[in-house]
């Protein structure tokens, strides 16, 4: 079928009142960005709808990209016809005749957004249904479980006929809710946290703590590959790589083993807060889930949070591991996350970490460290790389 227009629907944006134009402008910009590889398409919007004029581009290639754009709830490939009875009847007939396999049952649903059109929606349904029954042998009406559901939208900007509705990512358009800095490890959880944060409209940057030579360059490459997976959903991701070895060695040398993870996480938060301030990010995000590991108890979170003033978002905090894993598979990060390259959190894990660390004890142990100097040195040596959707060099010797 040679479709003319992809019709884009969005849900939450309709609730944004006076800010609606701002959200729609952001969404349209994101749609145009993701469709840059399709130079012939034109993107435009009218009240309550957005459209992609295909101009000969492959509709399914375009729709595949649109399905990963946050802020879109569903899309339909449509043919556009004139606002006349004859054009609507013939356009619907042409669409149904093109379907494979040929449907045996159908229903018609009309939405008359343009009230200037004289025929009521139910009358349009009957008119079109009668035309289909007369021209397609063996076709029957089924209002409950039809094999083909024909949808007609009569709007001021055009009349659009479709038989397919594809679900999309939903949420809010990336960039509509400010910027967040994600603490990105090489595990399963943090990429999912980044994805869920982007779904609420934030622009994402990431920070990774690298402990070379305890963690390999392959571990860092895995993190970069995970960041690239996220670009599918929110555009390029700026990755800040922090040299963390000196800090971890100092903690191991001067602090009690059971507090190593707690103090290490406190340092991460201090460093991330400084980087966030430089990048004008309004919050940090982590992949922590309450009770999943020893460092993710409420007491641990309280003690770790105590060193920063910036908000810390934990979108996975109430989720089970199985729920997180399901999302990781759906967004195509799971197989990368389970590659056997350890991050800095797993390398220095003590046998018996404190599960209920106290702020006053963490502060006492940190007195043996020059906290400010260590943090400032790590921030100064942090490297920045922009990760884009462009394919990265393939690593063949992973094992």
mmCIF file of C-alpha atoms in Angstrom:
data_model
loop_
_atom_site.group_PDB
_atom_site.id
_atom_site.type_symbol
_atom_site.label_atom_id
_atom_site.label_comp_id
_atom_site.label_asym_id
_atom_site.label_seq_id
_atom_site.Cartn_x
_atom_site.Cartn_y
_atom_site.Cartn_z
ATOM 1 C CA UNK A 1 0.000 0.000 0.000
ATOM 2 C CA UNK A 2 1.312 3.444 -0.897
ATOM 3 C CA UNK A 3 0.556 5.420 2.238
ATOM 4 C CA UNK A 4 0.608 9.204 2.199
ATOM 5 C CA UNK A 5 0.868 10.308 5.832
ATOM 6 C CA UNK A 6 1.847 8.859 9.216
ATOM 7 C CA UNK A 7 -0.618 10.148 11.802
ATOM 8 C CA UNK A 8 0.982 10.688 15.241
ATOM 9 C CA UNK A 9 -1.061 10.644 18.451
ATOM 10 C CA UNK A 10 0.100 11.820 21.859
ATOM 11 C CA UNK A 11 -1.690 11.434 25.158
ATOM 12 C CA UNK A 12 -0.218 13.211 28.188
ATOM 13 C CA UNK A 13 0.608 16.340 26.215
ATOM 14 C CA UNK A 14 -3.094 17.063 25.925
ATOM 15 C CA UNK A 15 -3.159 17.589 29.713
ATOM 16 C CA UNK A 16 -0.433 20.222 29.827
ATOM 17 C CA UNK A 17 -2.715 23.271 29.569
ATOM 18 C CA UNK A 18 -0.805 26.473 28.948
ATOM 19 C CA UNK A 19 2.460 24.556 28.471
ATOM 20 C CA UNK A 20 1.033 22.391 25.719
ATOM 21 C CA UNK A 21 2.696 24.319 22.883
ATOM 22 C CA UNK A 22 6.096 23.962 24.551
ATOM 23 C CA UNK A 23 5.700 20.182 24.863
ATOM 24 C CA UNK A 24 4.441 19.826 21.291
ATOM 25 C CA UNK A 25 7.308 21.944 19.933
ATOM 26 C CA UNK A 26 9.782 19.706 21.773
ATOM 27 C CA UNK A 27 8.119 16.581 20.419
ATOM 28 C CA UNK A 28 8.125 17.899 16.859
ATOM 29 C CA UNK A 29 11.823 18.774 17.142
ATOM 30 C CA UNK A 30 12.592 15.243 18.374
ATOM 31 C CA UNK A 31 10.554 13.691 15.554
ATOM 32 C CA UNK A 32 12.417 15.758 12.976
ATOM 33 C CA UNK A 33 15.759 14.797 14.507
ATOM 34 C CA UNK A 34 15.027 11.081 14.427
ATOM 35 C CA UNK A 35 13.807 11.309 10.811
ATOM 36 C CA UNK A 36 16.845 13.208 9.518
ATOM 37 C CA UNK A 37 17.867 10.078 7.594
ATOM 38 C CA UNK A 38 14.639 10.399 5.606
ATOM 39 C CA UNK A 39 15.197 13.733 3.845
ATOM 40 C CA UNK A 40 11.974 13.651 1.831
ATOM 41 C CA UNK A 41 9.571 13.576 4.764
ATOM 42 C CA UNK A 42 7.827 16.677 6.093
ATOM 43 C CA UNK A 43 6.696 16.977 9.719
ATOM 44 C CA UNK A 44 3.903 19.333 10.706
ATOM 45 C CA UNK A 45 1.282 19.601 13.433
ATOM 46 C CA UNK A 46 -2.236 20.806 13.964
ATOM 47 C CA UNK A 47 -4.270 20.939 17.142
ATOM 48 C CA UNK A 48 -4.097 17.540 18.872
ATOM 49 C CA UNK A 49 -2.267 15.738 16.070
ATOM 50 C CA UNK A 50 1.103 15.584 14.368
ATOM 51 C CA UNK A 51 1.744 14.319 10.858
ATOM 52 C CA UNK A 52 4.627 12.957 8.804
ATOM 53 C CA UNK A 53 4.097 13.524 5.082
ATOM 54 C CA UNK A 54 5.976 10.596 3.536
ATOM 55 C CA UNK A 55 6.564 11.901 0.007
ATOM 56 C CA UNK A 56 7.510 8.428 -1.187
ATOM 57 C CA UNK A 57 9.576 7.311 1.848
ATOM 58 C CA UNK A 58 9.108 3.771 3.175
ATOM 59 C CA UNK A 59 6.344 4.062 5.807
ATOM 60 C CA UNK A 60 7.515 1.096 7.886
ATOM 61 C CA UNK A 61 11.081 2.363 8.148
ATOM 62 C CA UNK A 62 9.722 5.723 9.288
ATOM 63 C CA UNK A 63 7.326 4.130 11.774
ATOM 64 C CA UNK A 64 10.055 1.971 13.313
ATOM 65 C CA UNK A 65 11.950 5.134 14.257
ATOM 66 C CA UNK A 66 8.836 6.916 15.508
ATOM 67 C CA UNK A 67 8.001 4.050 17.878
ATOM 68 C CA UNK A 68 11.094 4.913 19.938
ATOM 69 C CA UNK A 69 10.223 8.608 20.326
ATOM 70 C CA UNK A 70 9.024 9.386 23.838
ATOM 71 C CA UNK A 71 5.863 11.458 23.892
ATOM 72 C CA UNK A 72 4.121 9.504 21.105
ATOM 73 C CA UNK A 73 1.395 7.086 22.221
ATOM 74 C CA UNK A 74 0.495 5.553 18.849
ATOM 75 C CA UNK A 75 0.907 5.993 15.110
ATOM 76 C CA UNK A 76 -1.070 4.976 12.021
ATOM 77 C CA UNK A 77 -0.075 4.840 8.354
ATOM 78 C CA UNK A 78 -2.863 6.575 6.446
ATOM 79 C CA UNK A 79 -4.018 7.526 3.021
ATOM 80 C CA UNK A 80 -5.222 11.110 2.714
ATOM 81 C CA UNK A 81 -8.254 11.911 0.609
ATOM 82 C CA UNK A 82 -10.426 14.901 -0.160
ATOM 83 C CA UNK A 83 -13.337 15.672 2.129
ATOM 84 C CA UNK A 84 -16.022 14.335 -0.213
ATOM 85 C CA UNK A 85 -18.285 11.292 -0.011
ATOM 86 C CA UNK A 86 -16.906 9.762 -3.198
ATOM 87 C CA UNK A 87 -13.260 10.259 -2.177
ATOM 88 C CA UNK A 88 -13.849 8.751 1.260
ATOM 89 C CA UNK A 89 -15.661 5.708 -0.166
ATOM 90 C CA UNK A 90 -13.047 5.037 -2.857
ATOM 91 C CA UNK A 91 -10.129 5.656 -0.510
ATOM 92 C CA UNK A 92 -11.511 3.188 2.023
ATOM 93 C CA UNK A 93 -12.159 0.585 -0.671
ATOM 94 C CA UNK A 94 -8.620 0.952 -1.991
ATOM 95 C CA UNK A 95 -7.191 0.517 1.523
ATOM 96 C CA UNK A 96 -9.217 -2.602 2.373
ATOM 97 C CA UNK A 97 -8.469 -4.215 -1.008
ATOM 98 C CA UNK A 98 -4.730 -3.749 -0.370
ATOM 99 C CA UNK A 99 -4.737 -5.641 2.957
ATOM 100 C CA UNK A 100 -3.044 -9.036 3.081
ATOM 101 C CA UNK A 101 -4.348 -11.486 3.903
ATOM 102 C CA UNK A 102 -7.692 -10.241 2.637
ATOM 103 C CA UNK A 103 -10.006 -9.693 5.606
ATOM 104 C CA UNK A 104 -13.296 -11.593 5.835
ATOM 105 C CA UNK A 105 -14.872 -9.239 8.384
ATOM 106 C CA UNK A 106 -14.621 -5.504 9.072
ATOM 107 C CA UNK A 107 -15.975 -2.534 10.946
ATOM 108 C CA UNK A 108 -15.759 1.205 10.283
ATOM 109 C CA UNK A 109 -15.113 3.861 12.944
ATOM 110 C CA UNK A 110 -15.352 7.527 11.993
ATOM 111 C CA UNK A 111 -14.166 10.480 14.048
ATOM 112 C CA UNK A 112 -15.566 13.779 12.739
ATOM 113 C CA UNK A 113 -13.261 16.366 14.343
ATOM 114 C CA UNK A 114 -14.259 18.919 11.690
ATOM 115 C CA UNK A 115 -17.900 19.593 12.572
ATOM 116 C CA UNK A 116 -18.338 21.555 9.361
ATOM 117 C CA UNK A 117 -18.503 18.271 7.510
ATOM 118 C CA UNK A 118 -22.273 17.804 7.105
ATOM 119 C CA UNK A 119 -22.621 14.037 7.542
ATOM 120 C CA UNK A 120 -22.631 12.644 11.139
ATOM 121 C CA UNK A 121 -20.079 9.970 12.026
ATOM 122 C CA UNK A 122 -22.639 7.128 12.162
ATOM 123 C CA UNK A 123 -23.881 8.032 8.702
ATOM 124 C CA UNK A 124 -20.320 7.984 7.365
ATOM 125 C CA UNK A 125 -19.877 4.516 8.889
ATOM 126 C CA UNK A 126 -23.016 3.252 7.138
ATOM 127 C CA UNK A 127 -22.093 4.902 3.837
ATOM 128 C CA UNK A 128 -18.592 3.432 3.785
ATOM 129 C CA UNK A 129 -19.713 0.034 5.065
ATOM 130 C CA UNK A 130 -22.346 -0.259 2.361
ATOM 131 C CA UNK A 131 -19.787 0.665 -0.307
ATOM 132 C CA UNK A 132 -17.354 -2.012 0.923
ATOM 133 C CA UNK A 133 -20.026 -4.709 1.091
ATOM 134 C CA UNK A 134 -21.131 -3.957 -2.480
ATOM 135 C CA UNK A 135 -17.618 -4.044 -3.910
ATOM 136 C CA UNK A 136 -15.805 -6.816 -2.024
ATOM 137 C CA UNK A 137 -17.286 -10.274 -2.413
ATOM 138 C CA UNK A 138 -17.635 -12.333 0.785
ATOM 139 C CA UNK A 139 -16.910 -9.430 3.144
ATOM 140 C CA UNK A 140 -19.082 -9.219 6.264
ATOM 141 C CA UNK A 141 -19.573 -6.753 9.114
ATOM 142 C CA UNK A 142 -18.332 -7.713 12.594
ATOM 143 C CA UNK A 143 -18.544 -4.949 15.179
ATOM 144 C CA UNK A 144 -16.904 -6.955 17.979
ATOM 145 C CA UNK A 145 -13.883 -8.857 16.598
ATOM 146 C CA UNK A 146 -13.323 -7.726 13.009
ATOM 147 C CA UNK A 147 -10.306 -8.827 11.022
ATOM 148 C CA UNK A 148 -10.019 -5.279 9.651
ATOM 149 C CA UNK A 149 -10.886 -2.146 11.610
ATOM 150 C CA UNK A 150 -11.097 0.841 9.282
ATOM 151 C CA UNK A 151 -10.649 4.223 10.970
ATOM 152 C CA UNK A 152 -11.606 7.493 9.308
ATOM 153 C CA UNK A 153 -10.587 10.863 10.754
ATOM 154 C CA UNK A 154 -12.283 13.865 9.198
ATOM 155 C CA UNK A 155 -10.284 16.922 10.224
ATOM 156 C CA UNK A 156 -9.909 20.474 8.959
ATOM 157 C CA UNK A 157 -6.417 19.682 7.646
ATOM 158 C CA UNK A 158 -7.540 16.594 5.755
ATOM 159 C CA UNK A 159 -9.362 13.285 5.841
ATOM 160 C CA UNK A 160 -7.209 10.323 6.868
ATOM 161 C CA UNK A 161 -8.057 6.637 6.450
ATOM 162 C CA UNK A 162 -6.167 3.848 8.230
ATOM 163 C CA UNK A 163 -6.495 0.229 9.305
ATOM 164 C CA UNK A 164 -3.404 -0.082 11.485
ATOM 165 C CA UNK A 165 -2.525 1.451 14.848
ATOM 166 C CA UNK A 166 0.933 0.787 16.296
ATOM 167 C CA UNK A 167 1.706 1.432 19.984
ATOM 168 C CA UNK A 168 4.659 3.688 20.759
ATOM 169 C CA UNK A 169 6.847 4.587 23.729
ATOM 170 C CA UNK A 170 4.454 7.052 25.393
ATOM 171 C CA UNK A 171 5.692 9.297 28.181
ATOM 172 C CA UNK A 172 6.881 12.851 27.601
ATOM 173 C CA UNK A 173 9.189 14.184 24.850
ATOM 174 C CA UNK A 174 12.865 14.124 25.776
ATOM 175 C CA UNK A 175 14.005 17.635 26.655
ATOM 176 C CA UNK A 176 10.686 18.769 28.097
ATOM 177 C CA UNK A 177 11.658 18.137 31.735
ATOM 178 C CA UNK A 178 15.241 19.406 32.065
ATOM 179 C CA UNK A 179 18.510 17.488 32.255
ATOM 180 C CA UNK A 180 19.528 14.571 34.517
ATOM 181 C CA UNK A 181 22.936 12.960 35.094
ATOM 182 C CA UNK A 182 22.707 9.146 35.211
ATOM 183 C CA UNK A 183 25.203 7.088 37.215
ATOM 184 C CA UNK A 184 25.793 4.451 34.529
ATOM 185 C CA UNK A 185 27.507 1.209 35.491
ATOM 186 C CA UNK A 186 27.879 -1.856 33.320
ATOM 187 C CA UNK A 187 25.030 -3.713 35.028
ATOM 188 C CA UNK A 188 21.404 -4.400 34.183
ATOM 189 C CA UNK A 189 19.776 -1.750 36.359
ATOM 190 C CA UNK A 190 21.271 1.631 35.493
ATOM 191 C CA UNK A 191 20.507 1.584 31.725
ATOM 192 C CA UNK A 192 16.889 0.758 32.593
ATOM 193 C CA UNK A 193 16.854 3.659 35.071
ATOM 194 C CA UNK A 194 18.163 5.928 32.315
ATOM 195 C CA UNK A 195 15.473 4.755 29.918
ATOM 196 C CA UNK A 196 12.714 5.275 32.476
ATOM 197 C CA UNK A 197 14.030 8.735 33.312
ATOM 198 C CA UNK A 198 14.077 9.721 29.644
ATOM 199 C CA UNK A 199 10.500 8.502 29.374
ATOM 200 C CA UNK A 200 9.523 11.300 31.754
ATOM 201 C CA UNK A 201 10.971 13.866 29.369
ATOM 202 C CA UNK A 202 14.503 14.478 30.667
ATOM 203 C CA UNK A 203 17.590 15.040 28.554
ATOM 204 C CA UNK A 204 20.130 12.444 29.719
ATOM 205 C CA UNK A 205 23.851 12.665 30.351
ATOM 206 C CA UNK A 206 25.754 9.811 31.990
ATOM 207 C CA UNK A 207 28.677 9.473 34.393
ATOM 208 C CA UNK A 208 30.756 6.314 34.784
ATOM 209 C CA UNK A 209 33.396 5.543 37.400
ATOM 210 C CA UNK A 210 36.311 3.613 35.891
ATOM 211 C CA UNK A 211 38.929 1.894 38.058
ATOM 212 C CA UNK A 212 41.698 0.989 35.639
ATOM 213 C CA UNK A 213 43.597 -1.369 35.857
ATOM 214 C CA UNK A 214 41.203 -3.165 38.250
ATOM 215 C CA UNK A 215 38.495 -2.807 35.605
ATOM 216 C CA UNK A 216 39.464 -3.365 31.991
ATOM 217 C CA UNK A 217 39.080 -1.202 28.927
ATOM 218 C CA UNK A 218 36.546 -3.773 27.751
ATOM 219 C CA UNK A 219 34.392 -2.844 30.766
ATOM 220 C CA UNK A 220 34.491 0.797 29.691
ATOM 221 C CA UNK A 221 33.629 -0.128 26.104
ATOM 222 C CA UNK A 222 30.622 -2.048 27.388
ATOM 223 C CA UNK A 223 29.394 1.075 29.189
ATOM 224 C CA UNK A 224 29.815 3.122 26.012
ATOM 225 C CA UNK A 225 27.827 0.521 24.096
ATOM 226 C CA UNK A 226 25.061 0.696 26.721
ATOM 227 C CA UNK A 227 25.006 4.476 26.410
ATOM 228 C CA UNK A 228 24.664 4.068 22.662
ATOM 229 C CA UNK A 229 21.644 1.804 23.128
ATOM 230 C CA UNK A 230 19.972 4.677 24.991
ATOM 231 C CA UNK A 231 20.562 7.063 22.073
ATOM 232 C CA UNK A 232 17.798 5.247 20.182
ATOM 233 C CA UNK A 233 15.326 6.683 22.672
ATOM 234 C CA UNK A 234 16.703 10.128 23.449
ATOM 235 C CA UNK A 235 19.343 11.225 20.981
ATOM 236 C CA UNK A 236 23.061 11.522 21.756
ATOM 237 C CA UNK A 237 24.304 10.893 25.311
ATOM 238 C CA UNK A 238 27.288 12.751 26.768
ATOM 239 C CA UNK A 239 29.321 10.279 28.820
ATOM 240 C CA UNK A 240 31.593 11.527 31.620
ATOM 241 C CA UNK A 241 34.246 8.949 32.573
ATOM 242 C CA UNK A 242 35.738 9.478 36.036
ATOM 243 C CA UNK A 243 39.128 7.958 36.998
ATOM 244 C CA UNK A 244 38.214 6.351 40.318
ATOM 245 C CA UNK A 245 41.176 4.110 41.165
ATOM 246 C CA UNK A 246 42.989 6.532 43.496
ATOM 247 C CA UNK A 247 39.852 7.103 45.562
ATOM 248 C CA UNK A 248 39.054 3.405 45.878
ATOM 249 C CA UNK A 249 42.590 2.566 46.929
ATOM 250 C CA UNK A 250 42.505 5.337 49.558
ATOM 251 C CA UNK A 251 39.184 4.064 50.926
ATOM 252 C CA UNK A 252 40.461 0.486 51.102
ATOM 253 C CA UNK A 253 43.622 1.587 52.884
ATOM 254 C CA UNK A 254 42.118 3.941 55.485
ATOM 255 C CA UNK A 255 38.502 2.895 56.107
ATOM 256 C CA UNK A 256 36.910 -0.199 57.684
ATOM 257 C CA UNK A 257 36.124 -2.820 55.089
ATOM 258 C CA UNK A 258 32.413 -3.021 55.929
ATOM 259 C CA UNK A 259 32.044 0.706 55.139
ATOM 260 C CA UNK A 260 33.978 0.611 51.847
ATOM 261 C CA UNK A 261 30.875 0.498 49.615
ATOM 262 C CA UNK A 262 29.069 3.198 51.586
ATOM 263 C CA UNK A 263 32.008 5.609 51.482
ATOM 264 C CA UNK A 264 32.709 4.801 47.851
ATOM 265 C CA UNK A 265 29.096 5.655 46.966
ATOM 266 C CA UNK A 266 29.327 8.890 48.954
ATOM 267 C CA UNK A 267 32.354 9.874 46.870
ATOM 268 C CA UNK A 268 30.485 9.031 43.677
ATOM 269 C CA UNK A 269 27.626 11.283 44.700
ATOM 270 C CA UNK A 270 29.966 14.173 45.531
ATOM 271 C CA UNK A 271 31.707 13.877 42.176
ATOM 272 C CA UNK A 272 28.468 13.438 40.253
ATOM 273 C CA UNK A 273 26.989 16.512 41.940
ATOM 274 C CA UNK A 274 29.934 18.656 40.847
ATOM 275 C CA UNK A 275 29.733 17.357 37.272
ATOM 276 C CA UNK A 276 25.964 17.925 37.269
ATOM 277 C CA UNK A 277 26.453 21.515 38.375
ATOM 278 C CA UNK A 278 28.913 22.083 35.521
ATOM 279 C CA UNK A 279 26.505 20.556 33.017
ATOM 280 C CA UNK A 280 23.422 22.302 34.450
ATOM 281 C CA UNK A 281 21.747 18.989 35.280
ATOM 282 C CA UNK A 282 19.000 19.359 37.870
ATOM 283 C CA UNK A 283 19.170 15.860 39.400
ATOM 284 C CA UNK A 284 21.113 12.607 39.531
ATOM 285 C CA UNK A 285 19.593 9.239 38.610
ATOM 286 C CA UNK A 286 20.663 5.775 39.759
ATOM 287 C CA UNK A 287 19.597 2.188 39.154
ATOM 288 C CA UNK A 288 19.104 1.408 42.826
ATOM 289 C CA UNK A 289 16.224 -0.851 43.862
ATOM 290 C CA UNK A 290 15.254 -0.970 47.518
ATOM 291 C CA UNK A 291 16.663 -4.032 49.274
ATOM 292 C CA UNK A 292 18.232 -5.558 46.164
ATOM 293 C CA UNK A 293 21.774 -5.527 47.586
ATOM 294 C CA UNK A 294 23.375 -4.497 50.870
ATOM 295 C CA UNK A 295 24.155 -0.957 49.700
ATOM 296 C CA UNK A 296 20.530 -0.360 48.713
ATOM 297 C CA UNK A 297 18.773 -0.387 52.079
ATOM 298 C CA UNK A 298 16.981 2.741 53.264
ATOM 299 C CA UNK A 299 19.715 3.303 55.835
ATOM 300 C CA UNK A 300 22.378 3.075 53.122
ATOM 301 C CA UNK A 301 20.496 5.435 50.819
ATOM 302 C CA UNK A 302 20.076 7.939 53.660
ATOM 303 C CA UNK A 303 23.770 7.839 54.562
ATOM 304 C CA UNK A 304 24.839 8.099 50.914
ATOM 305 C CA UNK A 305 22.397 10.931 50.129
ATOM 306 C CA UNK A 306 23.667 12.916 53.105
ATOM 307 C CA UNK A 307 26.724 14.285 51.250
ATOM 308 C CA UNK A 308 24.822 16.043 48.438
ATOM 309 C CA UNK A 309 22.029 18.569 48.087
ATOM 310 C CA UNK A 310 21.032 17.708 44.528
ATOM 311 C CA UNK A 311 17.906 15.521 44.115
ATOM 312 C CA UNK A 312 18.584 11.831 43.470
ATOM 313 C CA UNK A 313 16.042 10.009 41.286
ATOM 314 C CA UNK A 314 15.653 6.251 41.744
ATOM 315 C CA UNK A 315 13.054 5.149 39.177
ATOM 316 C CA UNK A 316 13.588 1.443 39.952
ATOM 317 C CA UNK A 317 13.315 1.768 43.724
ATOM 318 C CA UNK A 318 10.108 -0.307 44.094
ATOM 319 C CA UNK A 319 10.671 -2.770 41.231
ATOM 320 C CA UNK A 320 11.566 -6.459 41.405
ATOM 321 C CA UNK A 321 14.654 -7.714 39.583
ATOM 322 C CA UNK A 322 12.453 -9.681 37.178
ATOM 323 C CA UNK A 323 10.564 -6.512 36.230
ATOM 324 C CA UNK A 324 13.819 -4.641 35.631
ATOM 325 C CA UNK A 325 15.196 -7.520 33.557
ATOM 326 C CA UNK A 326 12.071 -7.592 31.386
ATOM 327 C CA UNK A 327 12.509 -3.909 30.545
ATOM 328 C CA UNK A 328 16.228 -4.435 29.859
ATOM 329 C CA UNK A 329 15.340 -7.122 27.329
ATOM 330 C CA UNK A 330 12.691 -4.913 25.711
ATOM 331 C CA UNK A 331 15.072 -1.980 25.256
ATOM 332 C CA UNK A 332 17.894 -4.275 24.069
ATOM 333 C CA UNK A 333 20.407 -3.594 26.867
ATOM 334 C CA UNK A 334 20.219 -6.935 28.692
ATOM 335 C CA UNK A 335 22.653 -8.935 26.530
ATOM 336 C CA UNK A 336 25.265 -6.184 26.826
ATOM 337 C CA UNK A 337 24.767 -5.792 30.569
ATOM 338 C CA UNK A 338 25.489 -9.461 31.309
ATOM 339 C CA UNK A 339 28.829 -9.504 29.475
ATOM 340 C CA UNK A 340 31.474 -10.611 32.021
ATOM 341 C CA UNK A 341 33.267 -7.315 32.615
ATOM 342 C CA UNK A 342 33.165 -6.109 36.204
ATOM 343 C CA UNK A 343 32.658 -2.487 37.189
ATOM 344 C CA UNK A 344 34.257 -0.619 40.065
ATOM 345 C CA UNK A 345 31.392 -1.461 42.443
ATOM 346 C CA UNK A 346 31.899 -5.220 42.148
ATOM 347 C CA UNK A 347 35.714 -5.216 42.230
ATOM 348 C CA UNK A 348 35.989 -3.785 45.754
ATOM 349 C CA UNK A 349 32.894 -5.380 47.313
ATOM 350 C CA UNK A 350 33.616 -6.424 50.934
ATOM 351 C CA UNK A 351 32.571 -9.835 52.269
ATOM 352 C CA UNK A 352 30.290 -8.332 54.901
ATOM 353 C CA UNK A 353 29.209 -4.808 53.869
ATOM 354 C CA UNK A 354 27.330 -2.666 56.369
ATOM 355 C CA UNK A 355 23.611 -2.927 55.624
ATOM 356 C CA UNK A 356 22.604 -0.180 58.078
ATOM 357 C CA UNK A 357 25.474 2.320 57.878
ATOM 358 C CA UNK A 358 25.275 5.409 60.050
ATOM 359 C CA UNK A 359 26.063 8.928 58.856
ATOM 360 C CA UNK A 360 28.210 9.777 61.885
ATOM 361 C CA UNK A 361 30.373 6.665 61.439
ATOM 362 C CA UNK A 362 30.862 7.314 57.712
ATOM 363 C CA UNK A 363 31.879 10.903 58.501
ATOM 364 C CA UNK A 364 34.319 9.717 61.185
ATOM 365 C CA UNK A 365 36.008 7.235 58.824
ATOM 366 C CA UNK A 366 36.239 9.861 56.066
ATOM 367 C CA UNK A 367 38.241 12.134 58.361
ATOM 368 C CA UNK A 368 41.260 9.976 57.483
ATOM 369 C CA UNK A 369 40.869 11.038 53.842
ATOM 370 C CA UNK A 370 41.389 14.378 52.125
ATOM 371 C CA UNK A 371 37.879 14.252 50.705
ATOM 372 C CA UNK A 372 37.874 17.622 48.955
ATOM 373 C CA UNK A 373 41.226 17.068 47.251
ATOM 374 C CA UNK A 374 40.282 13.578 46.073
ATOM 375 C CA UNK A 375 36.951 14.782 44.681
ATOM 376 C CA UNK A 376 38.415 17.826 42.932
ATOM 377 C CA UNK A 377 41.202 15.739 41.386
ATOM 378 C CA UNK A 378 38.725 13.181 40.041
ATOM 379 C CA UNK A 379 36.479 15.902 38.584
ATOM 380 C CA UNK A 380 39.459 17.631 36.965
ATOM 381 C CA UNK A 381 40.558 14.391 35.267
ATOM 382 C CA UNK A 382 37.077 13.381 34.100
ATOM 383 C CA UNK A 383 36.876 12.786 30.357
ATOM 384 C CA UNK A 384 33.844 13.691 28.243
ATOM 385 C CA UNK A 385 32.729 11.816 25.134
ATOM 386 C CA UNK A 386 29.566 12.275 23.106
ATOM 387 C CA UNK A 387 27.957 8.941 22.289
ATOM 388 C CA UNK A 388 25.813 9.061 19.155
ATOM 389 C CA UNK A 389 23.667 6.565 17.276
ATOM 390 C CA UNK A 390 26.456 6.109 14.721
ATOM 391 C CA UNK A 391 27.647 2.459 14.811
ATOM 392 C CA UNK A 392 30.658 1.935 17.037
ATOM 393 C CA UNK A 393 33.614 -0.283 16.123
ATOM 394 C CA UNK A 394 32.654 -3.897 16.685
ATOM 395 C CA UNK A 395 34.712 -5.747 19.323
ATOM 396 C CA UNK A 396 35.140 -9.361 18.251
ATOM 397 C CA UNK A 397 37.340 -10.741 21.077
ATOM 398 C CA UNK A 398 34.822 -10.339 23.892
ATOM 399 C CA UNK A 399 35.804 -13.521 25.723
#
